[in-house]
Coordinates of C-alpha atoms and ligand atoms in Angstrom, one line a residue:
X996 CA 78.8 20.3 178.4
X997 CA 79.6 24.0 178.9
X998 CA 83.3 24.6 177.9
X999 CA 82.9 28.4 178.5
X1000 CA 84.5 30.1 181.4
X1001 CA 81.4 32.2 182.0
X1002 CA 77.7 30.9 182.5
X1003 CA 74.5 32.5 181.2
X1004 CA 75.2 36.1 180.4
X1005 CA 72.5 39.0 181.0
X1006 CA 71.0 39.9 177.4
X1007 CA 71.6 43.4 176.2
X1008 CA 68.3 43.4 174.1
X1009 CA 65.6 40.5 173.7
X1010 CA 65.6 39.2 170.3
X1011 CA 63.0 40.2 167.8
X1012 CA 64.0 38.6 164.5
X1013 CA 66.3 35.7 165.1
X1014 CA 64.2 32.7 166.9
X1015 CA 65.2 32.1 170.4
X1016 CA 65.5 28.3 169.9
X1017 CA 67.6 28.6 166.6
X1018 CA 70.7 26.4 166.4
X1019 CA 73.2 29.0 165.0
X1020 CA 75.6 26.3 164.0
X1021 CA 73.2 24.9 161.5
X1022 CA 73.2 26.5 158.3
X1023 CA 69.8 24.9 157.3
X1024 CA 68.3 26.9 160.1
X1025 CA 70.3 30.2 159.4
X1026 CA 69.6 30.2 155.6
X1027 CA 65.8 31.1 155.9
X1028 CA 66.5 34.2 157.9
X1029 CA 68.7 35.5 155.0
X1030 CA 66.0 34.7 152.7
X1031 CA 63.4 36.5 155.0
X1032 CA 65.8 39.5 155.1
X1033 CA 65.8 39.8 151.2
X1034 CA 62.0 39.5 151.2
X1035 CA 61.7 42.2 153.9
X1036 CA 64.0 44.6 151.9
X1037 CA 61.8 44.1 148.7
X1038 CA 58.7 45.0 151.0
X1039 CA 59.9 48.1 152.7
X1040 CA 57.8 50.9 151.9
X1041 CA 59.3 53.6 153.9
X1042 CA 62.3 54.7 155.6
X1043 CA 60.9 53.2 159.0
X1044 CA 60.6 49.8 157.3
X1045 CA 64.2 50.2 156.1
X1046 CA 65.6 51.1 159.2
X1047 CA 64.0 48.3 161.2
X1048 CA 65.3 46.0 158.4
X1049 CA 68.8 47.2 159.3
X1050 CA 68.2 46.4 162.9
X1051 CA 67.0 43.0 162.1
X1052 CA 70.1 42.4 159.9
X1053 CA 72.3 43.6 162.8
X1054 CA 70.4 41.3 165.2
X1055 CA 71.3 38.4 163.1
X1056 CA 75.0 39.5 162.6
X1057 CA 75.3 39.9 166.4
X1058 CA 73.9 36.6 167.0
X1059 CA 76.1 34.8 164.4
X1060 CA 79.2 36.7 165.6
X1061 CA 78.7 35.7 169.2
X1062 CA 78.2 32.2 168.1
X1063 CA 81.4 32.3 166.4
X1064 CA 83.3 33.9 169.5
X1065 CA 81.9 31.4 171.9
X1066 CA 83.1 28.5 169.9
X1067 CA 86.4 30.1 169.5
X1068 CA 86.7 30.9 173.3
X1069 CA 85.7 27.3 174.2
X1070 CA 88.4 26.0 171.8
X1071 CA 91.2 28.2 173.1
X1072 CA 90.3 27.6 176.8
X1073 CA 90.2 23.6 176.1
X1074 CA 92.8 22.8 173.2
X1075 CA 92.4 19.3 174.5
X1076 CA 88.6 19.0 174.0
X1077 CA 87.7 17.4 170.6
X1078 CA 84.3 18.5 171.0
X1079 CA 85.3 22.2 171.3
X1080 CA 87.6 21.7 168.1
X1081 CA 85.0 20.1 166.3
X1082 CA 82.2 22.6 167.1
X1083 CA 84.6 25.5 166.0
X1084 CA 85.7 24.0 162.9
X1085 CA 82.2 23.1 162.0
X1086 CA 81.4 26.8 162.2
X1087 CA 84.3 27.7 160.1
X1088 CA 84.0 25.2 157.5
X1089 CA 80.3 24.8 157.3
X1090 CA 78.7 28.0 158.3
X1091 CA 81.0 30.9 157.4
X1092 CA 81.6 30.2 153.6
X1093 CA 78.0 30.2 153.3
X1094 CA 77.4 33.4 155.0
X1095 CA 79.8 35.3 153.0
X1096 CA 77.8 35.4 149.5
X1097 CA 74.7 35.9 151.4
X1098 CA 75.9 38.9 153.4
X1099 CA 77.3 40.4 150.2
X1100 CA 73.8 39.9 148.6
X1101 CA 72.2 41.8 151.3
X1102 CA 75.0 44.6 151.0
X1103 CA 74.1 44.8 147.3
X1104 CA 70.3 45.1 148.0
X1105 CA 70.8 47.8 150.5
X1106 CA 73.4 49.8 148.4
X1107 CA 70.8 50.3 145.5
X1108 CA 67.8 50.3 147.7
X1109 CA 65.4 53.0 146.6
X1110 CA 64.8 54.2 150.1
X1111 CA 68.4 54.3 151.1
X1112 CA 69.4 57.7 150.1
X1113 CA 66.2 59.0 151.7
X1114 CA 67.0 57.2 155.0
X1115 CA 70.6 58.6 154.9
X1116 CA 69.4 62.1 154.4
X1117 CA 66.7 61.8 157.2
X1118 CA 69.0 60.2 159.7
X1119 CA 67.6 57.9 162.2
X1120 CA 64.3 58.4 163.9
X1121 CA 64.4 59.5 167.4
X1122 CA 60.7 58.2 168.0
X1123 CA 59.6 54.7 167.3
X1124 CA 56.3 54.5 165.7
X1125 CA 53.4 53.6 167.9
X1126 CA 53.2 50.0 168.8
X1127 CA 56.7 49.4 167.9
X1128 CA 59.7 49.3 170.1
X1129 CA 62.0 48.1 167.5
X1130 CA 64.2 51.2 167.8
X1131 CA 65.8 51.7 171.0
X1132 CA 65.9 54.5 173.4
X1133 CA 69.6 54.4 173.0
X1134 CA 71.9 57.3 173.7
X1135 CA 73.7 56.9 170.5
X1136 CA 73.9 59.9 168.3
X1137 CA 70.8 60.4 166.3
X1138 CA 71.9 62.9 163.8
X1139 CA 70.9 63.4 160.2
X1140 CA 74.6 62.0 159.6
X1141 CA 73.4 58.7 161.4
X1142 CA 74.2 56.4 158.5
X1143 CA 77.0 58.2 156.6
X1144 CA 79.8 56.1 158.0
X1145 CA 77.6 52.9 157.5
X1146 CA 76.6 53.6 154.1
X1147 CA 80.1 54.8 152.9
X1148 CA 81.8 51.5 154.1
X1149 CA 79.2 49.3 152.8
X1150 CA 78.9 50.9 149.4
X1151 CA 82.8 50.8 149.2
X1152 CA 82.7 47.1 149.8
X1153 CA 80.2 46.6 147.2
X1154 CA 82.0 48.9 144.6
X1155 CA 85.4 47.1 145.0
X1156 CA 83.9 43.8 144.4
X1157 CA 84.9 42.2 141.1
X1158 CA 84.2 38.5 140.2
X1159 CA 87.4 38.3 138.3
X1160 CA 89.4 39.0 141.5
X1161 CA 87.9 36.0 143.5
X1162 CA 90.3 33.5 141.8
X1163 CA 93.3 36.0 142.2
X1164 CA 92.2 36.4 145.9
X1165 CA 92.2 32.6 146.3
X1166 CA 95.7 32.5 144.6
X1167 CA 96.8 35.4 147.1
X1168 CA 95.7 33.3 150.0
X1169 CA 97.4 30.2 148.9
X1170 CA 100.8 32.3 148.8
X1171 CA 99.8 33.7 152.4
X1172 CA 99.5 30.3 153.7
X1173 CA 102.8 29.2 152.0
X1174 CA 104.4 32.1 154.0
X1175 CA 102.9 30.9 157.2
X1176 CA 103.8 27.3 156.6
X1177 CA 107.4 28.3 155.7
X1178 CA 107.9 30.7 158.8
X1179 CA 106.4 28.1 161.1
X1180 CA 108.5 25.4 160.0
X1181 CA 111.7 26.9 160.6
X1182 CA 113.7 25.4 163.6
X1183 CA 117.3 25.5 164.6
X1184 CA 119.7 23.1 166.6
X1185 CA 120.7 25.0 169.7
X1186 CA 122.8 23.3 172.3
X1187 CA 121.7 19.9 171.3
X1188 CA 117.9 20.9 171.2
X1189 CA 115.7 21.6 168.4
X1190 CA 113.8 25.1 168.8
X1191 CA 111.5 27.2 167.0
X1192 CA 112.6 30.5 166.1
X1193 CA 110.1 31.9 168.7
X1194 CA 111.5 30.0 171.4
X1195 CA 115.0 31.2 170.3
X1196 CA 113.7 34.8 171.2
X1197 CA 114.1 34.4 174.8
X1198 CA 117.9 33.9 174.6
X1199 CA 118.3 37.5 173.3
X1200 CA 117.3 38.5 177.0
X1201 CA 120.3 36.4 178.4
X1202 CA 123.0 38.5 180.1
X1203 CA 125.5 36.2 178.6
X1204 CA 126.6 38.1 175.5
X1205 CA 128.3 35.3 173.5
X1206 CA 125.2 33.3 174.2
X1207 CA 122.8 35.9 172.8
X1208 CA 125.2 36.1 169.7
X1209 CA 125.3 32.6 169.1
X1210 CA 121.4 32.2 169.3
X1211 CA 120.9 35.4 167.0
X1212 CA 123.0 34.3 164.4
X1213 CA 121.6 30.8 164.3
X1214 CA 118.2 32.3 163.8
X1215 CA 119.5 34.9 161.1
X1216 CA 121.4 32.1 159.2
X1217 CA 118.3 29.8 159.2
X1218 CA 116.1 32.6 157.7
X1219 CA 118.7 33.4 155.1
X1220 CA 118.6 29.7 153.9
X1221 CA 115.0 30.4 152.9
X1222 CA 115.5 33.9 151.5
X1223 CA 114.9 33.0 147.9
X1224 CA 111.6 31.2 149.1
X1225 CA 110.5 34.4 151.0
X1226 CA 111.1 36.5 147.8
X1227 CA 109.4 34.1 145.5
X1228 CA 106.4 34.3 147.7
X1229 CA 106.2 38.0 147.7
X1230 CA 106.9 38.2 143.9
X1231 CA 104.0 36.2 143.3
X1232 CA 101.8 38.3 145.7
X1233 CA 102.9 41.6 144.0
X1234 CA 101.8 40.2 140.7
X1235 CA 98.5 39.1 141.7
X1236 CA 97.9 42.1 143.9
X1237 CA 98.7 44.5 140.9
X1238 CA 96.3 42.5 138.7
X1239 CA 93.5 42.7 141.4
X1240 CA 94.2 46.4 141.7
X1241 CA 94.0 46.9 137.8
X1242 CA 90.8 44.7 137.6
X1243 CA 89.3 47.2 140.2
X1244 CA 90.2 50.2 138.2
X1245 CA 93.2 51.6 140.3
X1246 CA 96.7 52.6 138.8
X1247 CA 98.6 50.7 141.6
X1248 CA 98.0 48.3 144.5
X1249 CA 98.6 51.0 147.0
X1250 CA 95.8 53.2 145.9
X1251 CA 93.5 50.1 145.9
X1252 CA 94.6 48.9 149.3
X1253 CA 93.9 52.4 150.8
X1254 CA 90.5 52.2 149.5
X1255 CA 89.8 48.5 150.6
X1256 CA 91.1 49.1 154.1
X1257 CA 88.5 52.0 154.1
X1258 CA 91.1 54.8 154.6
X1259 CA 88.9 57.6 153.5
X1260 CA 90.3 60.0 156.1
X1261 CA 93.9 59.9 155.3
X1262 CA 96.1 59.5 152.1
X1263 CA 99.6 57.9 151.3
X1264 CA 100.8 61.6 151.5
X1265 CA 99.8 61.6 155.2
X1266 CA 101.8 58.3 155.8
X1267 CA 104.8 60.0 154.3
X1268 CA 104.5 62.8 156.6
X1269 CA 104.5 60.3 159.4
X1270 CA 107.9 58.7 158.2
X1271 CA 109.5 62.0 157.8
X1272 CA 108.4 63.2 161.1
X1273 CA 109.3 59.9 162.9
X1274 CA 112.9 60.2 161.2
X1275 CA 113.2 63.9 162.3
X1276 CA 111.8 63.8 165.8
X1277 CA 111.6 60.3 167.1
X1278 CA 115.0 59.1 165.7
X1279 CA 117.0 61.4 168.0
X1280 CA 115.2 59.8 171.0
X1281 CA 115.8 56.3 169.8
X1282 CA 119.5 57.2 169.2
X1283 CA 119.8 58.4 172.9
X1284 CA 118.1 55.4 174.3
X1285 CA 120.6 53.3 172.3
X1286 CA 123.6 55.4 173.5
X1287 CA 122.4 55.0 177.2
X1288 CA 122.2 51.2 176.6
X1289 CA 125.5 50.8 174.8
X1290 CA 126.9 52.9 178.0
X1291 CA 125.0 50.6 180.6
X1292 CA 126.3 47.4 178.8
X1293 CA 129.8 49.0 178.7
X1294 CA 130.2 48.2 175.1
X1295 CA 131.9 49.9 172.2
X1296 CA 129.0 49.3 169.7
X1297 CA 125.6 47.9 169.9
X1298 CA 124.9 44.7 167.8
X1299 CA 121.7 43.3 166.8
X1300 CA 121.9 40.9 169.7
X1301 CA 122.3 43.6 172.4
X1302 CA 118.9 45.2 171.9
X1303 CA 116.5 43.1 174.0
X1304 CA 118.6 42.5 177.2
X1305 CA 118.1 44.3 180.5
X1306 CA 121.2 46.9 180.1
X1307 CA 121.8 46.5 183.9
X1308 CA 121.7 42.8 183.9
X1309 CA 118.8 42.6 186.5
X1310 CA 116.7 39.9 187.3
X1311 CA 113.2 40.0 185.4
X1312 CA 110.5 42.1 187.1
X1313 CA 108.0 40.0 189.3
X1314 CA 104.6 41.9 189.2
X1315 CA 102.6 39.2 190.8
X1316 CA 102.6 35.6 192.1
X1317 CA 99.3 34.3 190.8
X1318 CA 96.4 35.6 188.6
X1319 CA 94.1 36.4 191.3
X1320 CA 96.6 38.8 192.5
X1321 CA 96.9 40.1 189.2
X1322 CA 93.2 40.9 188.8
X1323 CA 93.0 42.5 192.2
X1324 CA 96.0 44.8 191.7
X1325 CA 94.6 45.7 188.2
X1326 CA 91.3 46.5 189.9
X1327 CA 93.1 48.9 192.2
X1328 CA 94.6 50.7 189.4
X1329 CA 91.2 51.2 187.7
X1330 CA 89.8 52.2 191.1
X1331 CA 92.4 55.3 191.2
X1332 CA 91.8 55.9 187.5
X1333 CA 88.2 56.1 187.1
X1334 CA 84.8 54.9 189.0
X1335 CA 82.9 54.1 185.7
X1336 CA 85.9 52.0 184.3
X1337 CA 86.6 50.3 187.6
X1338 CA 82.9 49.1 187.7
X1339 CA 83.1 47.7 184.1
X1340 CA 86.3 45.7 185.2
X1341 CA 84.7 44.4 188.4
X1342 CA 81.6 43.4 186.3
X1343 CA 83.8 41.5 184.0
X1344 CA 85.5 39.7 186.8
X1345 CA 82.0 38.9 188.5
X1346 CA 80.6 37.5 185.2
X1347 CA 83.8 35.3 184.7
X1348 CA 84.5 37.2 181.6
X1349 CA 88.4 37.0 182.4
X1350 CA 90.3 33.8 181.8
X1351 CA 93.9 34.8 182.4
X1352 CA 95.9 32.1 183.9
X1353 CA 98.4 29.9 182.0
X1354 CA 97.4 26.4 182.5
X1355 CA 97.5 23.2 180.5
X1356 CA 95.0 22.8 177.8
X1357 CA 95.0 26.6 177.0
X1358 CA 95.9 27.9 173.6
X1359 CA 98.9 30.4 173.7
X1360 CA 98.7 34.2 173.6
X1361 CA 96.1 36.6 174.6
X1362 CA 93.0 38.4 172.9
X1363 CA 90.0 40.4 173.8
X1364 CA 86.8 39.2 172.2
X1365 CA 83.4 40.7 172.1
X1366 CA 80.3 38.7 172.6
X1367 CA 78.4 40.8 170.2
X1368 CA 74.8 39.9 171.0
X1369 CA 75.3 40.0 174.8
X1370 CA 77.3 43.0 174.1
X1371 CA 80.0 42.1 176.6
X1372 CA 83.7 41.7 176.3
X1373 CA 85.8 38.8 177.2
X1374 CA 89.6 38.7 177.9
X1375 CA 91.8 35.6 177.3
X1376 CA 95.5 35.6 178.5
X1377 CA 98.4 33.3 179.6
X1378 CA 99.7 35.3 182.5
X1379 CA 102.8 33.7 184.0
X1380 CA 103.8 36.7 186.3
X1381 CA 106.0 38.9 184.0
X1382 CA 105.8 42.7 183.3
X1383 CA 104.5 41.8 179.9
X1384 CA 101.3 40.5 181.5
X1385 CA 100.6 43.8 183.1
X1386 CA 101.0 45.6 180.0
X1387 CA 98.7 43.0 178.3
X1388 CA 96.0 43.2 180.7
X1389 CA 96.0 47.0 180.6
X1390 CA 95.9 47.0 177.0
X1391 CA 93.1 44.3 176.6
X1392 CA 91.1 46.0 179.4
X1393 CA 91.2 49.2 177.2
X1394 CA 89.6 47.2 174.2
X1395 CA 87.0 45.9 176.9
X1396 CA 86.0 49.3 178.0
X1397 CA 85.4 50.2 174.4
X1398 CA 83.2 47.1 173.9
X1399 CA 81.2 48.1 177.2
X1400 CA 80.9 51.8 176.1
X1401 CA 79.0 50.9 173.1
X1402 CA 76.4 48.7 174.8
X1403 CA 73.6 50.9 174.0
X1404 CA 74.5 51.1 170.2
X1405 CA 71.8 49.1 168.4
X1406 CA 73.6 49.0 164.9
X1407 CA 75.9 46.1 165.0
X1408 CA 78.4 47.8 162.6
X1409 CA 78.8 50.8 164.9
X1410 CA 79.6 48.9 168.1
X1411 CA 83.1 48.4 166.5
X1412 CA 85.3 51.3 165.6
X1413 CA 88.1 51.3 163.0
X1414 CA 91.2 49.6 164.1
X1415 CA 93.1 53.0 164.2
X1416 CA 90.7 54.2 167.0
X1417 CA 90.4 50.8 168.7
X1418 CA 93.9 50.8 169.5
X1419 CA 93.9 54.4 170.9
X1420 CA 91.3 52.8 173.5
X1421 CA 93.8 50.1 174.4
X1422 CA 97.0 51.7 174.0
X1423 CA 95.8 54.7 176.1
X1424 CA 94.9 52.5 178.9
X1425 CA 98.4 51.1 179.0
X1426 CA 99.8 54.7 179.5
X1427 CA 97.0 55.8 181.9
X1428 CA 97.3 52.5 183.9
X1429 CA 101.0 52.7 184.1
X1430 CA 100.8 55.9 186.2
X1431 CA 99.5 53.7 189.0
X1432 CA 101.8 50.6 188.6
X1433 CA 103.0 51.1 192.1
X1434 CA 100.1 48.8 192.9
X1435 CA 102.3 46.0 191.4
X1436 CA 105.8 47.4 192.4
X1437 CA 108.0 49.0 194.7
X1438 CA 109.0 52.5 193.7
X1439 CA 112.1 51.6 192.0
X1440 CA 110.6 48.7 190.0
X1441 CA 107.7 50.9 189.1
X1442 CA 110.1 53.3 187.5
X1443 CA 111.8 50.3 185.8
X1444 CA 108.6 49.0 184.4
X1445 CA 107.4 52.2 183.2
X1446 CA 110.7 52.8 181.3
X1447 CA 110.6 49.3 179.7
X1448 CA 107.0 50.4 178.5
X1449 CA 108.1 53.8 177.1
X1450 CA 111.2 52.5 175.3
X1451 CA 108.7 50.0 173.6
X1452 CA 106.6 53.0 172.7
X1453 CA 109.3 55.0 171.3
X1454 CA 111.0 52.1 169.5
X1455 CA 107.9 50.9 167.6
X1456 CA 107.6 54.1 165.6
X1457 CA 110.8 53.7 163.4
X1458 CA 109.8 50.1 162.8
X1459 CA 106.2 51.0 161.7
X1460 CA 107.7 53.7 159.5
X1461 CA 110.0 51.4 157.9
X1462 CA 107.5 48.6 157.2
X1463 CA 105.2 51.1 155.9
X1464 CA 107.4 53.0 153.7
X1465 CA 108.6 49.7 152.3
X1466 CA 105.3 48.9 151.1
X1467 CA 104.7 52.2 149.6
X1468 CA 107.7 51.8 147.6
X1469 CA 107.2 48.2 146.4
X1470 CA 103.6 48.8 145.2
X1471 CA 104.4 52.0 143.4
X1472 CA 107.5 50.5 141.7
X1473 CA 105.9 47.3 140.6
X1474 CA 108.4 46.5 138.0
X1475 CA 111.2 46.4 140.7
X1476 CA 114.0 43.7 140.7
X1477 CA 114.8 41.8 143.9
X1478 CA 118.1 43.9 144.3
X1479 CA 116.2 47.2 143.8
X1480 CA 113.9 46.0 146.6
X1481 CA 116.8 45.3 148.9
X1482 CA 118.4 48.6 148.1
X1483 CA 114.9 50.4 149.0
X1484 CA 114.8 48.4 152.3
X1485 CA 118.5 49.1 153.2
X1486 CA 117.9 52.8 152.6
X1487 CA 115.1 52.6 155.0
X1488 CA 117.2 50.8 157.5
X1489 CA 119.7 53.7 157.3
X1490 CA 116.9 56.1 158.2
X1491 CA 115.1 54.2 160.8
X1492 CA 117.7 51.6 162.2
X1493 CA 119.7 53.8 164.5
X1494 CA 123.2 53.1 165.7
X1495 CA 123.4 49.4 165.6
X1496 CA 126.6 47.9 164.1
X1497 CA 125.5 45.1 161.6
X1498 CA 129.1 44.5 160.1
X1499 CA 129.5 41.1 159.1
X1500 CA 125.6 40.5 158.8
X1501 CA 124.9 42.7 155.8
X1502 CA 122.8 39.9 154.1
X1503 CA 120.7 39.6 157.2
X1504 CA 120.1 43.2 157.5
X1505 CA 119.1 43.3 153.8
X1506 CA 116.6 40.7 154.4
X1507 CA 115.3 41.5 157.7
X1508 CA 111.7 42.2 156.3
X1509 CA 111.3 38.5 155.7
X1510 CA 110.3 38.1 159.3
X1511 CA 107.5 40.8 159.1
X1512 CA 104.5 39.0 158.5
X1513 CA 102.1 41.9 157.7
X1514 CA 104.2 42.6 154.7
X1515 CA 103.1 39.0 153.1
X1516 CA 99.8 38.5 155.0
X1517 CA 98.1 42.0 155.5
X1518 CA 99.7 44.4 153.0
X1519 CA 99.5 48.1 154.2
X1520 CA 98.0 47.0 157.5
X1521 CA 100.6 48.3 160.0
X1522 CA 100.6 52.1 160.1
X1523 CA 97.4 51.8 162.0
X1524 CA 99.4 51.0 165.2
X1525 CA 101.4 54.2 164.7
X1526 CA 98.2 56.5 164.1
X1527 CA 96.8 55.0 167.3
X1528 CA 99.8 55.3 169.2
X1529 CA 99.8 59.2 168.4
X1530 CA 96.2 59.3 169.7
X1531 CA 97.2 57.3 172.9
X1532 CA 100.0 59.5 173.7
X1533 CA 97.7 62.6 173.2
X1534 CA 95.3 61.1 175.5
X1535 CA 98.2 60.8 178.1
X1536 CA 99.5 64.3 177.5
X1537 CA 95.9 65.6 178.1
X1538 CA 95.6 63.6 181.3
X1539 CA 98.8 65.2 182.6
X1540 CA 97.0 68.6 182.2
X1541 CA 93.6 67.5 183.3
X1542 CA 93.0 64.0 184.3
X1543 CA 89.3 64.2 184.9
X1544 CA 88.7 65.8 181.6
X1545 CA 91.0 63.5 179.6
X1546 CA 89.3 60.5 181.0
X1547 CA 85.8 61.9 180.3
X1548 CA 86.8 62.5 176.7
X1549 CA 88.4 59.2 176.4
X1550 CA 85.1 57.4 177.6
X1551 CA 83.0 59.7 175.5
X1552 CA 84.9 58.9 172.4
X1553 CA 84.7 55.2 173.0
X1554 CA 80.9 55.3 173.4
X1555 CA 80.9 56.6 169.8
X1556 CA 82.0 53.1 168.5
X1557 CA 82.1 53.4 164.9
X1558 CA 79.4 55.8 164.3
X1559 CA 81.5 58.7 163.3
X1560 CA 84.7 58.9 161.0
X1561 CA 88.2 58.7 162.3
X1562 CA 88.8 62.4 162.7
X1563 CA 85.7 62.8 164.9
X1564 CA 86.5 59.9 167.1
X1565 CA 90.2 61.4 167.6
X1566 CA 88.4 64.9 168.3
X1567 CA 86.0 63.6 170.8
X1568 CA 89.0 61.8 172.6
X1569 CA 90.8 65.3 172.5
X1570 CA 93.3 64.3 170.1
X1571 CA 94.2 65.7 166.5
X1572 CA 93.9 63.3 163.6
X1573 CA 97.1 64.2 162.0
X1574 CA 100.5 62.8 161.6
X1575 CA 103.0 65.3 160.6
X1576 CA 105.6 67.0 162.9
X1577 CA 103.0 69.3 164.1
X1578 CA 101.7 66.2 166.2
X1579 CA 104.9 64.1 166.5
X1580 CA 107.4 66.6 167.5
X1581 CA 105.8 67.6 170.8
X1582 CA 104.9 63.9 171.6
X1583 CA 108.6 63.1 171.0
X1584 CA 109.5 66.0 173.3
X1585 CA 107.2 64.6 176.0
X1586 CA 108.6 61.1 175.7
X1587 CA 112.2 62.1 176.0
X1588 CA 111.1 64.1 179.3
X1589 CA 109.5 61.2 180.5
X1590 CA 112.4 58.9 179.9
X1591 CA 114.7 61.2 181.5
X1592 CA 112.3 61.0 184.8
X1593 CA 112.5 57.3 184.8
Ligands
LIG3014 ZN1 95.1 45.9 170.6

């Protein structure tokens, strides 16, 4: 039974290494391919052999990745199907754990391969040897720096590995799971009904202020009841993380995390500049937005439960009635924006690579997934007719355009870019698409939608700075006490919290970070969104000066995939890879002017 929304997809490339008939859910059929790759690497006599070996490995990775993606898509589209769940879990439990050590073995083989340096110096061949069409005629850049990024990331991975860290990482994962279990288990009794904290979120948008306060307080108090447990989890994680860093030869976990996240192109100091520039140039805009909100709500002071409600008590925006309408209107936006992008979106619709409606039996949320072997994107959503859905489809379409742009790239690793740039692709599309959001709205509603979006863009900078700076502090003061930690957090709330009156709720304010899962689950992984937003805002600023050129640069930069380091990807998109006030000040100025227009 086919549980996928799409049928047979056009192949990007015929397979040369992976057998057509293989069952990629059966480890016993997969394992021999790893053995073959190990043997082939040992037999490689020249750089051409090694390059073909890399392409065979790439082909296998893409096929496995697509197998996993297809099983995930089938499961999220049919949560009520036992068959789909079983197939997905089988892959996660029986295939993935076997893959990891085998992949790592290949990485080690390549990292010390006698021909690897030679291949790197040589770059990619532009002409395939006679009788072989193993190397594509792709348009991907073929320079002597072809393998620089690939080698750097792979070697980094191999170099950081310490066998003694494996049990520590298992312990860390256990604590992560405890955090998820604790957070997910919290409920409150609200007006006679048991509600999860996520469900409580919507009451913060209610016009009735007393109701908002009641809902907010209930949630804050519920979290505070578990404050010690949240602190216990983080204390345990800090201890383990410090040891992991020391084992790998680093003085502190921050420096280790930077290396492990592959941050070769920016330093902790650059992040500090981001924090400082956000404080100096974005916070004044945040305070103006807050002052306007306070006046519109006719309040003396903004309280924590006054931040999500529509300040003019209007009914929610209604961009569309059904999903077919959403797709048609989004298509019109892309038609007006760029012919090439419009074709890409139409192709996705034609191939049924869009599953966007909210229906029974679908998992919640939204995502973009790439079918790595077909080299085609898929978008999953649960659209119900809100402005949020319009933001989501534009965002995910940006990711999808990124995947389509790298279709000609044969090296699997280069078909994906670093997250700092992937989010430039998607966040730019929100800003560029919003220019034509009249396809969904009257002129007045379009203004309102753009304003809500821009307020979100501005508002996320201080929170990113807070979460990031907090973690820099934590891991460079490893012997801190819980009180010291709370003090560090409160200092950041003073810098980045704006004009919100928390009196009576000081303890909730001091523990607000308990709700930010990244601090627990993905340490240091957050600034990426700030860096990407700076890129997206620059793309948007460029498009105001010269739309055609900005879109051309945007598309060219997407086509580079992960083949170039971050500063070059940004440069190709017409942006600076720089996060000090030099970049942030003019963008904050633009945001203020745009907000005044809406
Ligand atoms: Zn995204």
